[in-house]
Amino acid sequence: MRPETIIEQTGDAIGPLDVQAAAGARARHARLTKPPGSLGRLEELGIRLAGITGAALPSIGRRVVIVCAADHGVTVEGVSAYPAAVTAQMIYNFVRGGAAISVLARRARARVLIADLGVNHDFPAELPIVHTKLGRGTANMAQGPAMSRPDAARAVAAGIRLAHRAARDGLPGGRRAGVRAGVARDTTLNAGAGAGPRAGRSTGCTVVGTGDMGIGNTTAASAIVAALSGAPARDVTGRGTGIDRPTWERKVAVIERALTVNRPDPVDPLDVLGKVGGYEIGAIAGVILGGAARRRPVVIDGFISGAAALLAVTLCPAVREYLIPAHASVEIGHRLVLERLKLVPLLSLDLRLGEGTGAAMAMHLLDDAVAVLRDMATFGEAGVAGPLPAAVAP
Amino acid sequence: MRPETIIEQTGDAIGPLDVQAAAGARARHARLTKPPGSLGRLEELGIRLAGITGAALPSIGRRVVIVCAADHGVTVEGVSAYPAAVTAQMIYNFVRGGAAISVLARRARARVLIADLGVNHDFPAELPIVHTKLGRGTANMAQGPAMSRPDAARAVAAGIRLAHRAARDGLPGGRRAGVRAGVARDTTLNAGAGAGPRAGRSTGCTVVGTGDMGIGNTTAASAIVAALSGAPARDVTGRGTGIDRPTWERKVAVIERALTVNRPDPVDPLDVLGKVGGYEIGAIAGVILGGAARRRPVVIDGFISGAAALLAVTLCPAVREYLIPAHASVEIGHRLVLERLKLVPLLSLDLRLGEGTGAAMAMHLLDDAVAVLRDMATFGEAGVAGPLPAAVAP
């Protein structure tokens, strides 16, 4: 199937949230032994998870962080604090389990699915990552388009496939052949309030987190956000891995040049992605679309994932309801992304690492939100008096 | 020993953080495979935990949330949305495991230690809570002091004892008699970088979270914060359990009256606690002091715990370094507390429940901070190139 057709069909498959399941969760929250609303956004999160999964008592089983990696031709302009070779070196670090995302995903009981979308390095075929290389890094966007429009569509379609794979068996490289739990999984997720078994019993992932690796990718993300929003480059460009002021000035100038040279069309996300994006950013947009099409909550990491989310929502506005924003990045462009998507992040830890680290940390809060809904006693069960009607705010 | 002497000796036992351990953690963070500082406040948290526990590679073992409960005579003024009987009813709900703190503490693998400091109800002696009742609720502070100064000191001393008990065996009611791991525990915690075994092996708690239960206690907390800070009552008074506007106006007037009637001395925290405080708030201040004296990180929950922290820091400024602020409450007075204590909370979830719920949720982040320090690979170990020196911000 043509990549653009895959994207279109995936967008068509993204339905609205299940309002009945969400209403069920909301009604249950009002009966639990606490002042209504007193758990704030944790309550909202539980209600949203109900709406996404279609169960008033949602459950969360296996979870995955999908880390999409690629290189960026724009690094020749000297926009990063690290050499481009670090992208490939970090993939090996992910595989060996020594990176921040390795550690934090273990803590969140999440698998890490690593995908090579376009790293400038030949990985051994037996390396347990998803080998789906679309090129050896993008071209330098300061001199012309980063990639062709068909490649941009291919990147998004590759991400959609990653989401389906994770939802099916959650493992890189299709190990666990023979496990065909995908259909049963979806049935469970949509079985309604408390009807099905706990989702955790399947091998497919019920929650998807997004992550990225790619030296130079904050430059691409800033260019995408500037192109889609019309904001000046310097208002959405940050210090990335920690560049000094002269390097930051150069980075802004490079993004301005890329926008002038390529003239990306702000209402055509594939045009923007192709001209000033990156393979891994397109793939993350695909992961988001594919995850939502499978009715999985998609936990959005920081700025790179945010730029991808902006692309995904521009491609298919219905996907917004499936996004769980993990944290507020230090990257200045992330603020604009969150505002435009009307998302309030769960964590505020001044992170600026990427890899899906914030998404992994936020997964604890998804577990908390679900546990409160499932396991707290109601006023009736506990024999606790409700509020004095006269004194409660309407 | 006199309660005031216990408080004084505990304050004297609170030493400065271990700067060598903190420097060791900071140095390790610079070698781990991520841009330095890119994990933001998670890095700072790890460094602080190193300084508190005295180990450059800190470890976190058993944890406890100490929930201090008491009733408030001021509820006769109609300042709460719930009847005062709910305080006792919720204690039974805690014991049965149906409350929000029960659920969230289980998720954080924390024990819940419940203490009756002054609930207006006779609990059966066999109920597995700490029975340390100082009265059957305070007197109505709108007409005179909530309690005597000696009772205020007794409340703080009771909290100090709770912290020691938790650090020793972590269990309510002294079950597990015969376990005397307290000394071994402290040795481990102070054994220096990575030298000791993992702290989790003892039965004593290595992390303390604070929690509260007491209908009417936001009224007392607001009065404490107004008294200590000099801020007008209406600037530090919120909607508590969810009161309507007329009830809020009454609540503000009641606090103003209490401050006028009692004239608490802003530089004498025991005077403030006695005149406009509560038994459980004093006990939480004691838990904070006792926890710090045992070199435990103390995770501070929301507004009630914040008011107690303000009392504790006024009693002993050195305790501030041991505080981990869990979250930013919706209660307006909490903002002033955090500003005065110069604490930036980890979570921002619009919570307003108390019980220690925010403290329990924040414990996942303590685990994350420790895991990153202990388990990530260094640049050298992973064969990842470091930054290009010329481009990095100093």
PDB file of C-alpha atoms in Angstrom, chain A residues 132-279:
ATOM      1  CA  THR A 132      13.686   0.280   8.955  1.00  0.00           C
ATOM      2  CA  LYS A 133      16.288   2.646   7.587  1.00  0.00           C
ATOM      3  CA  LEU A 134      14.986   5.157   5.055  1.00  0.00           C
ATOM      4  CA  GLY A 135      18.347   6.805   4.401  1.00  0.00           C
ATOM      5  CA  ARG A 136      21.671   7.572   6.044  1.00  0.00           C
ATOM      6  CA  GLY A 137      20.485  10.778   7.635  1.00  0.00           C
ATOM      7  CA  THR A 138      18.561  13.575   5.977  1.00  0.00           C
ATOM      8  CA  ALA A 139      20.081  16.113   3.618  1.00  0.00           C
ATOM      9  CA  ASN A 140      21.112  19.519   4.969  1.00  0.00           C
ATOM     10  CA  MET A 141      17.843  21.490   5.156  1.00  0.00           C
ATOM     11  CA  ALA A 142      19.765  24.761   5.067  1.00  0.00           C
ATOM     12  CA  GLN A 143      20.548  24.066   1.424  1.00  0.00           C
ATOM     13  CA  GLY A 144      17.412  22.274   0.209  1.00  0.00           C
ATOM     14  CA  PRO A 145      14.741  19.833   1.371  1.00  0.00           C
ATOM     15  CA  ALA A 146      15.800  17.445   4.159  1.00  0.00           C
ATOM     16  CA  MET A 147      14.047  14.632   2.310  1.00  0.00           C
ATOM     17  CA  SER A 148      11.575  14.051  -0.494  1.00  0.00           C
ATOM     18  CA  ARG A 149       7.839  14.144   0.111  1.00  0.00           C
ATOM     19  CA  PRO A 150       7.534  10.360  -0.568  1.00  0.00           C
ATOM     20  CA  ASP A 151      10.256   9.749   2.044  1.00  0.00           C
ATOM     21  CA  ALA A 152       8.368  11.924   4.519  1.00  0.00           C
ATOM     22  CA  ALA A 153       5.258   9.797   3.947  1.00  0.00           C
ATOM     23  CA  ARG A 154       7.373   6.634   4.266  1.00  0.00           C
ATOM     24  CA  ALA A 155       8.698   7.826   7.639  1.00  0.00           C
ATOM     25  CA  VAL A 156       5.178   8.385   8.989  1.00  0.00           C
ATOM     26  CA  ALA A 157       4.003   5.032   7.606  1.00  0.00           C
ATOM     27  CA  ALA A 158       7.001   3.313   9.230  1.00  0.00           C
ATOM     28  CA  GLY A 159       5.966   4.822  12.557  1.00  0.00           C
ATOM     29  CA  ILE A 160       2.399   3.578  12.085  1.00  0.00           C
ATOM     30  CA  ARG A 161       3.781   0.084  11.536  1.00  0.00           C
ATOM     31  CA  LEU A 162       5.878   0.383  14.713  1.00  0.00           C
ATOM     32  CA  ALA A 163       2.765   1.232  16.726  1.00  0.00           C
ATOM     33  CA  HIS A 164       0.884  -1.742  15.300  1.00  0.00           C
ATOM     34  CA  ARG A 165       3.816  -4.025  16.029  1.00  0.00           C
ATOM     35  CA  ALA A 166       4.014  -2.787  19.627  1.00  0.00           C
ATOM     36  CA  ALA A 167       0.260  -3.168  20.075  1.00  0.00           C
ATOM     37  CA  ARG A 168       0.492  -6.699  18.713  1.00  0.00           C
ATOM     38  CA  ASP A 169       3.525  -8.126  20.475  1.00  0.00           C
ATOM     39  CA  GLY A 170       5.543  -5.254  21.858  1.00  0.00           C
ATOM     40  CA  LEU A 171       8.855  -6.779  20.859  1.00  0.00           C
ATOM     41  CA  PRO A 172      11.467  -5.605  18.434  1.00  0.00           C
ATOM     42  CA  GLY A 173      12.258  -7.746  15.443  1.00  0.00           C
ATOM     43  CA  GLY A 174       9.104  -9.846  15.716  1.00  0.00           C
ATOM     44  CA  ARG A 175      10.562 -12.272  18.276  1.00  0.00           C
ATOM     45  CA  ARG A 176       7.742 -14.115  20.027  1.00  0.00           C
ATOM     46  CA  ALA A 177       6.449 -15.270  16.683  1.00  0.00           C
ATOM     47  CA  GLY A 178       3.304 -17.235  17.166  1.00  0.00           C
ATOM     48  CA  VAL A 179       1.855 -14.825  19.708  1.00  0.00           C
ATOM     49  CA  ARG A 180      -1.232 -13.457  18.055  1.00  0.00           C
ATOM     50  CA  ALA A 181      -2.912 -11.610  20.860  1.00  0.00           C
ATOM     51  CA  GLY A 182      -3.665  -8.461  18.905  1.00  0.00           C
ATOM     52  CA  VAL A 183      -7.338  -9.125  18.311  1.00  0.00           C
ATOM     53  CA  ALA A 184      -8.022 -10.402  21.812  1.00  0.00           C
ATOM     54  CA  ARG A 185      -6.255  -7.352  23.164  1.00  0.00           C
ATOM     55  CA  ASP A 186      -8.474  -4.935  21.305  1.00  0.00           C
ATOM     56  CA  THR A 187     -11.547  -6.795  22.470  1.00  0.00           C
ATOM     57  CA  THR A 188     -10.441  -6.485  26.066  1.00  0.00           C
ATOM     58  CA  LEU A 189      -9.779  -2.800  25.693  1.00  0.00           C
ATOM     59  CA  ASN A 190     -13.243  -2.189  24.344  1.00  0.00           C
ATOM     60  CA  ALA A 191     -15.131  -4.604  26.524  1.00  0.00           C
ATOM     61  CA  GLY A 192     -16.630  -1.845  28.669  1.00  0.00           C
ATOM     62  CA  ALA A 193     -16.565  -1.203  32.382  1.00  0.00           C
ATOM     63  CA  GLY A 194     -14.764  -3.968  34.174  1.00  0.00           C
ATOM     64  CA  ALA A 195     -16.101  -6.630  31.849  1.00  0.00           C
ATOM     65  CA  GLY A 196     -12.865  -7.934  30.433  1.00  0.00           C
ATOM     66  CA  PRO A 197      -9.826  -9.442  32.090  1.00  0.00           C
ATOM     67  CA  ARG A 198      -6.949  -7.161  33.035  1.00  0.00           C
ATOM     68  CA  ALA A 199      -5.235  -5.949  29.917  1.00  0.00           C
ATOM     69  CA  GLY A 200      -1.849  -6.903  31.323  1.00  0.00           C
ATOM     70  CA  ARG A 201      -2.300 -10.532  30.444  1.00  0.00           C
ATOM     71  CA  SER A 202      -1.656 -10.062  26.754  1.00  0.00           C
ATOM     72  CA  THR A 203       1.796  -9.638  25.306  1.00  0.00           C
ATOM     73  CA  GLY A 204       0.730  -6.604  23.293  1.00  0.00           C
ATOM     74  CA  CYS A 205       1.312  -3.138  24.668  1.00  0.00           C
ATOM     75  CA  THR A 206      -1.642  -1.181  25.985  1.00  0.00           C
ATOM     76  CA  VAL A 207       0.211   2.090  26.478  1.00  0.00           C
ATOM     77  CA  VAL A 208       2.631   3.662  24.030  1.00  0.00           C
ATOM     78  CA  GLY A 209       5.266   6.236  24.942  1.00  0.00           C
ATOM     79  CA  THR A 210       7.194   8.190  22.321  1.00  0.00           C
ATOM     80  CA  GLY A 211      10.927   8.779  22.292  1.00  0.00           C
ATOM     81  CA  ASP A 212      13.626  10.101  19.979  1.00  0.00           C
ATOM     82  CA  MET A 213      17.338   9.950  19.314  1.00  0.00           C
ATOM     83  CA  GLY A 214      19.059  12.053  16.697  1.00  0.00           C
ATOM     84  CA  ILE A 215      21.860  14.555  17.061  1.00  0.00           C
ATOM     85  CA  GLY A 216      20.574  17.758  15.455  1.00  0.00           C
ATOM     86  CA  ASN A 217      16.904  16.984  15.911  1.00  0.00           C
ATOM     87  CA  THR A 218      16.006  20.002  18.034  1.00  0.00           C
ATOM     88  CA  THR A 219      17.001  22.068  14.987  1.00  0.00           C
ATOM     89  CA  ALA A 220      14.543  20.107  12.844  1.00  0.00           C
ATOM     90  CA  ALA A 221      11.842  20.220  15.525  1.00  0.00           C
ATOM     91  CA  SER A 222      12.199  23.996  15.912  1.00  0.00           C
ATOM     92  CA  ALA A 223      11.969  24.403  12.135  1.00  0.00           C
ATOM     93  CA  ILE A 224       8.809  22.245  12.035  1.00  0.00           C
ATOM     94  CA  VAL A 225       7.161  24.211  14.829  1.00  0.00           C
ATOM     95  CA  ALA A 226       8.128  27.537  13.234  1.00  0.00           C
ATOM     96  CA  ALA A 227       6.774  26.361   9.872  1.00  0.00           C
ATOM     97  CA  LEU A 228       3.461  25.015  11.234  1.00  0.00           C
ATOM     98  CA  SER A 229       2.821  27.898  13.651  1.00  0.00           C
ATOM     99  CA  GLY A 230       4.300  30.859  11.829  1.00  0.00           C
ATOM    100  CA  ALA A 231       6.288  31.759  14.947  1.00  0.00           C
ATOM    101  CA  PRO A 232       9.726  33.345  14.414  1.00  0.00           C
ATOM    102  CA  ALA A 233      12.552  30.801  14.570  1.00  0.00           C
ATOM    103  CA  ARG A 234      14.192  32.461  17.577  1.00  0.00           C
ATOM    104  CA  ASP A 235      10.984  32.132  19.603  1.00  0.00           C
ATOM    105  CA  VAL A 236      10.921  28.347  19.219  1.00  0.00           C
ATOM    106  CA  THR A 237      14.643  27.551  19.266  1.00  0.00           C
ATOM    107  CA  GLY A 238      16.370  26.436  22.442  1.00  0.00           C
ATOM    108  CA  ARG A 239      19.758  25.311  23.661  1.00  0.00           C
ATOM    109  CA  GLY A 240      19.257  21.653  22.627  1.00  0.00           C
ATOM    110  CA  THR A 241      21.947  19.494  24.192  1.00  0.00           C
ATOM    111  CA  GLY A 242      23.414  22.592  25.854  1.00  0.00           C
ATOM    112  CA  ILE A 243      24.942  24.843  23.190  1.00  0.00           C
ATOM    113  CA  ASP A 244      26.505  28.180  23.971  1.00  0.00           C
ATOM    114  CA  ARG A 245      25.098  31.520  22.842  1.00  0.00           C
ATOM    115  CA  PRO A 246      27.087  31.874  19.548  1.00  0.00           C
ATOM    116  CA  THR A 247      26.076  28.342  18.545  1.00  0.00           C
ATOM    117  CA  TRP A 248      22.463  29.180  19.400  1.00  0.00           C
ATOM    118  CA  GLU A 249      22.612  32.281  17.175  1.00  0.00           C
ATOM    119  CA  ARG A 250      23.967  30.104  14.352  1.00  0.00           C
ATOM    120  CA  LYS A 251      21.221  27.545  14.978  1.00  0.00           C
ATOM    121  CA  VAL A 252      18.531  30.228  14.669  1.00  0.00           C
ATOM    122  CA  ALA A 253      20.119  31.555  11.464  1.00  0.00           C
ATOM    123  CA  VAL A 254      20.289  28.033  10.014  1.00  0.00           C
ATOM    124  CA  ILE A 255      16.588  27.462  10.745  1.00  0.00           C
ATOM    125  CA  GLU A 256      15.679  30.832   9.194  1.00  0.00           C
ATOM    126  CA  ARG A 257      17.705  29.906   6.100  1.00  0.00           C
ATOM    127  CA  ALA A 258      16.041  26.493   5.891  1.00  0.00           C
ATOM    128  CA  LEU A 259      12.600  28.093   6.028  1.00  0.00           C
ATOM    129  CA  THR A 260      13.551  30.659   3.374  1.00  0.00           C
ATOM    130  CA  VAL A 261      15.170  28.146   1.047  1.00  0.00           C
ATOM    131  CA  ASN A 262      12.402  25.521   1.307  1.00  0.00           C
ATOM    132  CA  ARG A 263       9.210  27.547   1.901  1.00  0.00           C
ATOM    133  CA  PRO A 264       7.322  24.714   3.628  1.00  0.00           C
ATOM    134  CA  ASP A 265       3.525  24.937   3.321  1.00  0.00           C
ATOM    135  CA  PRO A 266       2.094  25.369   6.851  1.00  0.00           C
ATOM    136  CA  VAL A 267      -1.164  23.579   6.032  1.00  0.00           C
ATOM    137  CA  ASP A 268       0.594  20.565   4.489  1.00  0.00           C
ATOM    138  CA  PRO A 269       2.329  18.616   7.272  1.00  0.00           C
ATOM    139  CA  LEU A 270       4.028  16.167   4.891  1.00  0.00           C
ATOM    140  CA  ASP A 271       5.498  19.116   2.999  1.00  0.00           C
ATOM    141  CA  VAL A 272       6.808  20.582   6.268  1.00  0.00           C
ATOM    142  CA  LEU A 273       8.167  17.232   7.442  1.00  0.00           C
ATOM    143  CA  GLY A 274       9.910  16.590   4.115  1.00  0.00           C
ATOM    144  CA  LYS A 275      11.492  19.998   3.786  1.00  0.00           C
ATOM    145  CA  VAL A 276      12.670  20.752   7.347  1.00  0.00           C
ATOM    146  CA  GLY A 277      11.951  17.588   9.359  1.00  0.00           C
ATOM    147  CA  GLY A 278      13.652  14.315  10.105  1.00  0.00           C
ATOM    148  CA  TYR A 279      12.995  10.635   9.544  1.00  0.00           C
TER     149      TYR A 279
END
